């Protein structure tokens, strides 16, 4: 995932928010994969929506992740 | 103990109003755009109204969008069972199915949620529970039956997310619940206001003093409007603060909560909802401090976009400065005040059931009550408040009867209320939404 420096309102985001966004992006990519074992994929999706919550609460994203 | 923030999301709960409104507009634009592309129901509504997503350029432009009503929703479900064409994703991608409570007597609405939606639903409860003061060290008891009605489901998951110890009481009887509360000593109890009172009365009959023998810090109430006298009665029974929340199955979660400073109202979770308050007849916005119908736009539920949904809830919005908790989110003074169609006209006087309840609840001797409307001689409307006294308060009837009648009349422009006494155990008890009004006039 390319680094994003601004939140949805165009405000700068700090290092912790960057980290949250990166993890969310990684989990979202994993959630779309079809080659993972069910135990991996379903837990990744569960984790992904939790990170979506954190990122959405902090105005870092506003989107439907779809592969949940 | 950790030095926790008093806010679940300090960034958004204290952001400036300008930033908050910019955030709402951003979300509104995205949400309408998605509804247009993914929900045939919304596309049809917008095309009929002649509006397109690109016309939403300011928050005021929300008024270009047509209202969404329960009737529209029910009709689309009837035409295309089971879920209509409102949903944006195939049923196979959902993880939860719930129904509205059915208290209106109509066909319940069916709702689906994705994994993300369900997590968001719990998240909104987290805003509320954290604001109410629930923390990881708390033990939370749910007096809730865990059925198809969505009720406290999201709150249960919220408490797991927070890290509190959750006690789900499922299909227990009231006595079993009281016993478990006495044994486990939860610090937070969740129930409808009616059922919180019911458990309190049951505890008294079982010889359990909840205030002295338990450790309840908070009673989280939801599902029914709760007047101040009802909340004070609950606090006197339980010993903890009674904090109000309100939500609806249509949004899946809560949209308002009463923070632990109890400012006399409930904060609106404004980073996730736009709450308009409109005159129900003219559909024009009403200013702060005036009552109107709440119309909700919710940003969190992807499966079912809810945009300008008419709730028929009666509310009175006041500015965020009414509370000293630091949140920049506006409030509903007194929470949900009732339903816009709740008002009854009796011999020329407006009567709201919630206002009657507030007066009746000033009398702790009254355990349960019903409001009964009848028409005498096909012309004269009568209103009767039938009260059931607590078992050990029967002797108070002769004093209570005229005093309650006078209080009711004094608060209703002199309207005469009949006050009648019910036998012990005669009146119905409720766990979920109480039905205390019987309008027999057209029967």
mmCIF file of N, CA and C in Angstrom, chain A residues 7-9 11-13 17 41-43 45-50 52-54 56-68, chain B residues 8-9 11-12 15 19 22-23 26-27 30-31 34 38 89 93 114-117 119-120 123-124 127 161 271-272 299-302:
data_model
loop_
_atom_site.group_PDB
_atom_site.id
_atom_site.type_symbol
_atom_site.label_atom_id
_atom_site.label_comp_id
_atom_site.label_asym_id
_atom_site.label_seq_id
_atom_site.Cartn_x
_atom_site.Cartn_y
_atom_site.Cartn_z
ATOM 1 N N UNK A 7 -5.304 12.567 6.205
ATOM 2 C CA UNK A 7 -6.544 11.834 6.497
ATOM 3 C C UNK A 7 -7.624 12.261 5.499
ATOM 4 N N UNK A 8 -8.850 11.774 5.695
ATOM 5 C CA UNK A 8 -9.890 12.022 4.684
ATOM 6 C C UNK A 8 -10.249 13.510 4.575
ATOM 7 N N UNK A 9 -9.893 14.285 5.599
ATOM 8 C CA UNK A 9 -10.156 15.732 5.543
ATOM 9 C C UNK A 9 -8.925 16.520 5.091
ATOM 10 N N UNK A 11 -5.964 16.417 6.552
ATOM 11 C CA UNK A 11 -5.094 16.790 7.667
ATOM 12 C C UNK A 11 -3.918 15.816 7.735
ATOM 13 N N UNK A 12 -2.745 16.297 8.131
ATOM 14 C CA UNK A 12 -1.590 15.389 8.231
ATOM 15 C C UNK A 12 -1.844 14.291 9.264
ATOM 16 N N UNK A 13 -1.319 13.120 9.005
ATOM 17 C CA UNK A 13 -1.480 12.040 9.978
ATOM 18 C C UNK A 13 -0.123 11.700 10.578
ATOM 19 N N UNK A 17 -0.742 6.677 13.252
ATOM 20 C CA UNK A 17 -1.842 6.541 12.284
ATOM 21 C C UNK A 17 -1.335 5.913 10.983
ATOM 22 N N UNK A 41 -7.617 -17.196 6.558
ATOM 23 C CA UNK A 41 -8.425 -16.190 5.866
ATOM 24 C C UNK A 41 -9.505 -15.595 6.780
ATOM 25 N N UNK A 42 -10.230 -16.451 7.489
ATOM 26 C CA UNK A 42 -11.338 -15.929 8.298
ATOM 27 C C UNK A 42 -10.832 -15.088 9.474
ATOM 28 N N UNK A 43 -9.696 -15.490 10.036
ATOM 29 C CA UNK A 43 -9.146 -14.678 11.125
ATOM 30 C C UNK A 43 -8.561 -13.368 10.606
ATOM 31 N N UNK A 45 -9.762 -11.764 8.049
ATOM 32 C CA UNK A 45 -10.923 -10.889 7.775
ATOM 33 C C UNK A 45 -11.476 -10.287 9.058
ATOM 34 N N UNK A 46 -11.505 -11.108 10.109
ATOM 35 C CA UNK A 46 -11.959 -10.592 11.409
ATOM 36 C C UNK A 46 -11.039 -9.449 11.868
ATOM 37 N N UNK A 47 -9.750 -9.682 11.742
ATOM 38 C CA UNK A 47 -8.783 -8.649 12.154
ATOM 39 C C UNK A 47 -8.906 -7.414 11.267
ATOM 40 N N UNK A 48 -9.144 -7.657 9.981
ATOM 41 C CA UNK A 48 -9.224 -6.535 9.038
ATOM 42 C C UNK A 48 -10.369 -5.582 9.408
ATOM 43 N N UNK A 49 -11.531 -6.142 9.762
ATOM 44 C CA UNK A 49 -12.645 -5.236 10.075
ATOM 45 C C UNK A 49 -12.390 -4.481 11.386
ATOM 46 N N UNK A 50 -11.658 -5.083 12.288
ATOM 47 C CA UNK A 50 -11.297 -4.361 13.523
ATOM 48 C C UNK A 50 -10.378 -3.165 13.184
ATOM 49 N N UNK A 52 -10.264 -1.740 10.306
ATOM 50 C CA UNK A 52 -11.115 -0.797 9.564
ATOM 51 C C UNK A 52 -11.789 0.154 10.566
ATOM 52 N N UNK A 53 -12.292 -0.428 11.662
ATOM 53 C CA UNK A 53 -12.939 0.407 12.675
ATOM 54 C C UNK A 53 -11.989 1.475 13.209
ATOM 55 N N UNK A 54 -10.791 1.048 13.568
ATOM 56 C CA UNK A 54 -9.825 2.001 14.136
ATOM 57 C C UNK A 54 -9.504 3.095 13.106
ATOM 58 N N UNK A 56 -11.250 4.019 10.472
ATOM 59 C CA UNK A 56 -12.422 4.840 10.147
ATOM 60 C C UNK A 56 -12.708 5.825 11.285
ATOM 61 N N UNK A 57 -12.610 5.337 12.538
ATOM 62 C CA UNK A 57 -12.818 6.234 13.689
ATOM 63 C C UNK A 57 -11.867 7.425 13.642
ATOM 64 N N UNK A 58 -10.635 7.150 13.200
ATOM 65 C CA UNK A 58 -9.616 8.209 13.193
ATOM 66 C C UNK A 58 -9.605 9.002 11.890
ATOM 67 N N UNK A 59 -10.612 8.773 11.059
ATOM 68 C CA UNK A 59 -10.778 9.511 9.789
ATOM 69 C C UNK A 59 -9.645 9.237 8.805
ATOM 70 N N UNK A 60 -9.049 8.063 8.926
ATOM 71 C CA UNK A 60 -7.962 7.730 8.003
ATOM 72 C C UNK A 60 -8.504 7.126 6.715
ATOM 73 N N UNK A 61 -9.640 6.450 6.822
ATOM 74 C CA UNK A 61 -10.311 5.905 5.634
ATOM 75 C C UNK A 61 -11.817 6.084 5.821
ATOM 76 N N UNK A 62 -12.518 6.048 4.728
ATOM 77 C CA UNK A 62 -13.971 5.889 4.775
ATOM 78 C C UNK A 62 -14.341 5.115 3.523
ATOM 79 N N UNK A 63 -14.522 3.826 3.689
ATOM 80 C CA UNK A 63 -14.763 2.963 2.529
ATOM 81 C C UNK A 63 -15.424 1.677 2.991
ATOM 82 N N UNK A 64 -15.998 0.960 2.056
ATOM 83 C CA UNK A 64 -16.499 -0.385 2.321
ATOM 84 C C UNK A 64 -15.398 -1.359 1.923
ATOM 85 N N UNK A 65 -14.851 -2.108 2.852
ATOM 86 C CA UNK A 65 -13.737 -2.986 2.486
ATOM 87 C C UNK A 65 -14.141 -4.138 1.559
ATOM 88 N N UNK A 66 -15.460 -4.460 1.519
ATOM 89 C CA UNK A 66 -16.020 -5.479 0.614
ATOM 90 C C UNK A 66 -15.584 -6.919 0.933
ATOM 91 N N UNK A 67 -14.287 -7.208 0.969
ATOM 92 C CA UNK A 67 -13.862 -8.606 1.194
ATOM 93 C C UNK A 67 -13.848 -8.936 2.677
ATOM 94 N N UNK A 68 -14.965 -8.682 3.326
ATOM 95 C CA UNK A 68 -15.037 -8.969 4.756
ATOM 96 C C UNK A 68 -15.906 -10.204 4.946
ATOM 97 N N UNK B 8 -13.946 7.630 23.974
ATOM 98 C CA UNK B 8 -13.556 6.467 23.176
ATOM 99 C C UNK B 8 -12.697 6.910 21.997
ATOM 100 N N UNK B 9 -13.079 8.030 21.394
ATOM 101 C CA UNK B 9 -12.358 8.542 20.229
ATOM 102 C C UNK B 9 -12.110 10.036 20.428
ATOM 103 N N UNK B 11 -10.199 12.133 19.185
ATOM 104 C CA UNK B 11 -10.021 12.954 17.978
ATOM 105 C C UNK B 11 -11.362 13.490 17.471
ATOM 106 N N UNK B 12 -12.327 12.623 17.358
ATOM 107 C CA UNK B 12 -13.596 13.058 16.769
ATOM 108 C C UNK B 12 -14.604 13.576 17.796
ATOM 109 N N UNK B 15 -13.503 17.292 18.200
ATOM 110 C CA UNK B 15 -13.097 18.091 17.034
ATOM 111 C C UNK B 15 -13.989 19.335 16.899
ATOM 112 N N UNK B 19 -14.804 21.160 11.515
ATOM 113 C CA UNK B 19 -14.201 19.905 11.057
ATOM 114 C C UNK B 19 -15.249 18.790 11.031
ATOM 115 N N UNK B 22 -17.362 19.147 8.034
ATOM 116 C CA UNK B 22 -16.611 18.757 6.827
ATOM 117 C C UNK B 22 -16.564 17.230 6.730
ATOM 118 N N UNK B 23 -16.381 16.584 7.862
ATOM 119 C CA UNK B 23 -16.336 15.115 7.875
ATOM 120 C C UNK B 23 -17.697 14.540 7.480
ATOM 121 N N UNK B 26 -18.144 14.905 3.736
ATOM 122 C CA UNK B 26 -17.316 13.932 3.012
ATOM 123 C C UNK B 26 -17.993 12.557 3.017
ATOM 124 N N UNK B 27 -18.440 12.142 4.195
ATOM 125 C CA UNK B 27 -19.062 10.814 4.316
ATOM 126 C C UNK B 27 -20.398 10.764 3.566
ATOM 127 N N UNK B 30 -19.796 10.305 -0.187
ATOM 128 C CA UNK B 30 -19.362 8.935 -0.512
ATOM 129 C C UNK B 30 -20.512 7.942 -0.359
ATOM 130 N N UNK B 31 -21.278 8.143 0.701
ATOM 131 C CA UNK B 31 -22.350 7.200 1.029
ATOM 132 C C UNK B 31 -23.471 7.257 -0.010
ATOM 133 N N UNK B 34 -22.307 5.653 -3.225
ATOM 134 C CA UNK B 34 -22.332 4.183 -3.154
ATOM 135 C C UNK B 34 -23.767 3.654 -3.230
ATOM 136 N N UNK B 38 -25.095 0.956 -5.817
ATOM 137 C CA UNK B 38 -25.227 -0.414 -5.292
ATOM 138 C C UNK B 38 -26.637 -0.787 -4.837
ATOM 139 N N UNK B 89 -25.496 -5.919 -1.195
ATOM 140 C CA UNK B 89 -24.626 -7.082 -1.403
ATOM 141 C C UNK B 89 -25.484 -8.342 -1.355
ATOM 142 N N UNK B 93 -23.119 -12.906 1.598
ATOM 143 C CA UNK B 93 -21.989 -12.174 2.196
ATOM 144 C C UNK B 93 -22.326 -11.615 3.570
ATOM 145 N N UNK B 114 -22.951 -7.327 7.226
ATOM 146 C CA UNK B 114 -21.674 -7.973 6.912
ATOM 147 C C UNK B 114 -20.826 -8.020 8.184
ATOM 148 N N UNK B 115 -19.694 -8.680 8.074
ATOM 149 C CA UNK B 115 -18.765 -8.736 9.218
ATOM 150 C C UNK B 115 -18.336 -7.323 9.621
ATOM 151 N N UNK B 116 -18.062 -6.505 8.606
ATOM 152 C CA UNK B 116 -17.659 -5.126 8.904
ATOM 153 C C UNK B 116 -18.788 -4.346 9.555
ATOM 154 N N UNK B 117 -20.019 -4.510 9.020
ATOM 155 C CA UNK B 117 -21.169 -3.803 9.600
ATOM 156 C C UNK B 117 -21.335 -4.175 11.071
ATOM 157 N N UNK B 119 -19.165 -5.281 13.139
ATOM 158 C CA UNK B 119 -18.098 -4.706 13.959
ATOM 159 C C UNK B 119 -18.365 -3.212 14.214
ATOM 160 N N UNK B 120 -18.862 -2.540 13.192
ATOM 161 C CA UNK B 120 -19.210 -1.114 13.353
ATOM 162 C C UNK B 120 -20.341 -0.939 14.373
ATOM 163 N N UNK B 123 -18.975 -1.016 17.569
ATOM 164 C CA UNK B 123 -18.153 0.190 17.757
ATOM 165 C C UNK B 123 -18.994 1.376 18.234
ATOM 166 N N UNK B 124 -20.194 1.516 17.684
ATOM 167 C CA UNK B 124 -21.048 2.633 18.114
ATOM 168 C C UNK B 124 -21.445 2.467 19.580
ATOM 169 N N UNK B 127 -18.605 3.741 21.708
ATOM 170 C CA UNK B 127 -18.654 5.193 21.962
ATOM 171 C C UNK B 127 -19.531 5.452 23.194
ATOM 172 N N UNK B 161 -15.278 -6.134 23.227
ATOM 173 C CA UNK B 161 -14.226 -5.325 22.588
ATOM 174 C C UNK B 161 -13.507 -4.462 23.622
ATOM 175 N N UNK B 271 -20.054 11.911 14.315
ATOM 176 C CA UNK B 271 -19.097 11.576 13.256
ATOM 177 C C UNK B 271 -19.573 10.361 12.457
ATOM 178 N N UNK B 272 -20.639 9.708 12.936
ATOM 179 C CA UNK B 272 -21.165 8.545 12.228
ATOM 180 C C UNK B 272 -22.616 8.706 11.783
ATOM 181 N N UNK B 299 -23.830 6.325 8.535
ATOM 182 C CA UNK B 299 -22.720 6.084 7.614
ATOM 183 C C UNK B 299 -22.078 4.713 7.753
ATOM 184 N N UNK B 300 -22.491 3.939 8.726
ATOM 185 C CA UNK B 300 -21.704 2.743 9.038
ATOM 186 C C UNK B 300 -22.170 1.447 8.426
ATOM 187 N N UNK B 301 -23.435 1.353 8.115
ATOM 188 C CA UNK B 301 -23.955 0.072 7.669
ATOM 189 C C UNK B 301 -23.852 -0.013 6.151
ATOM 190 N N UNK B 302 -23.006 -0.912 5.676
ATOM 191 C CA UNK B 302 -22.803 -1.023 4.241
ATOM 192 C C UNK B 302 -23.875 -1.828 3.541
#
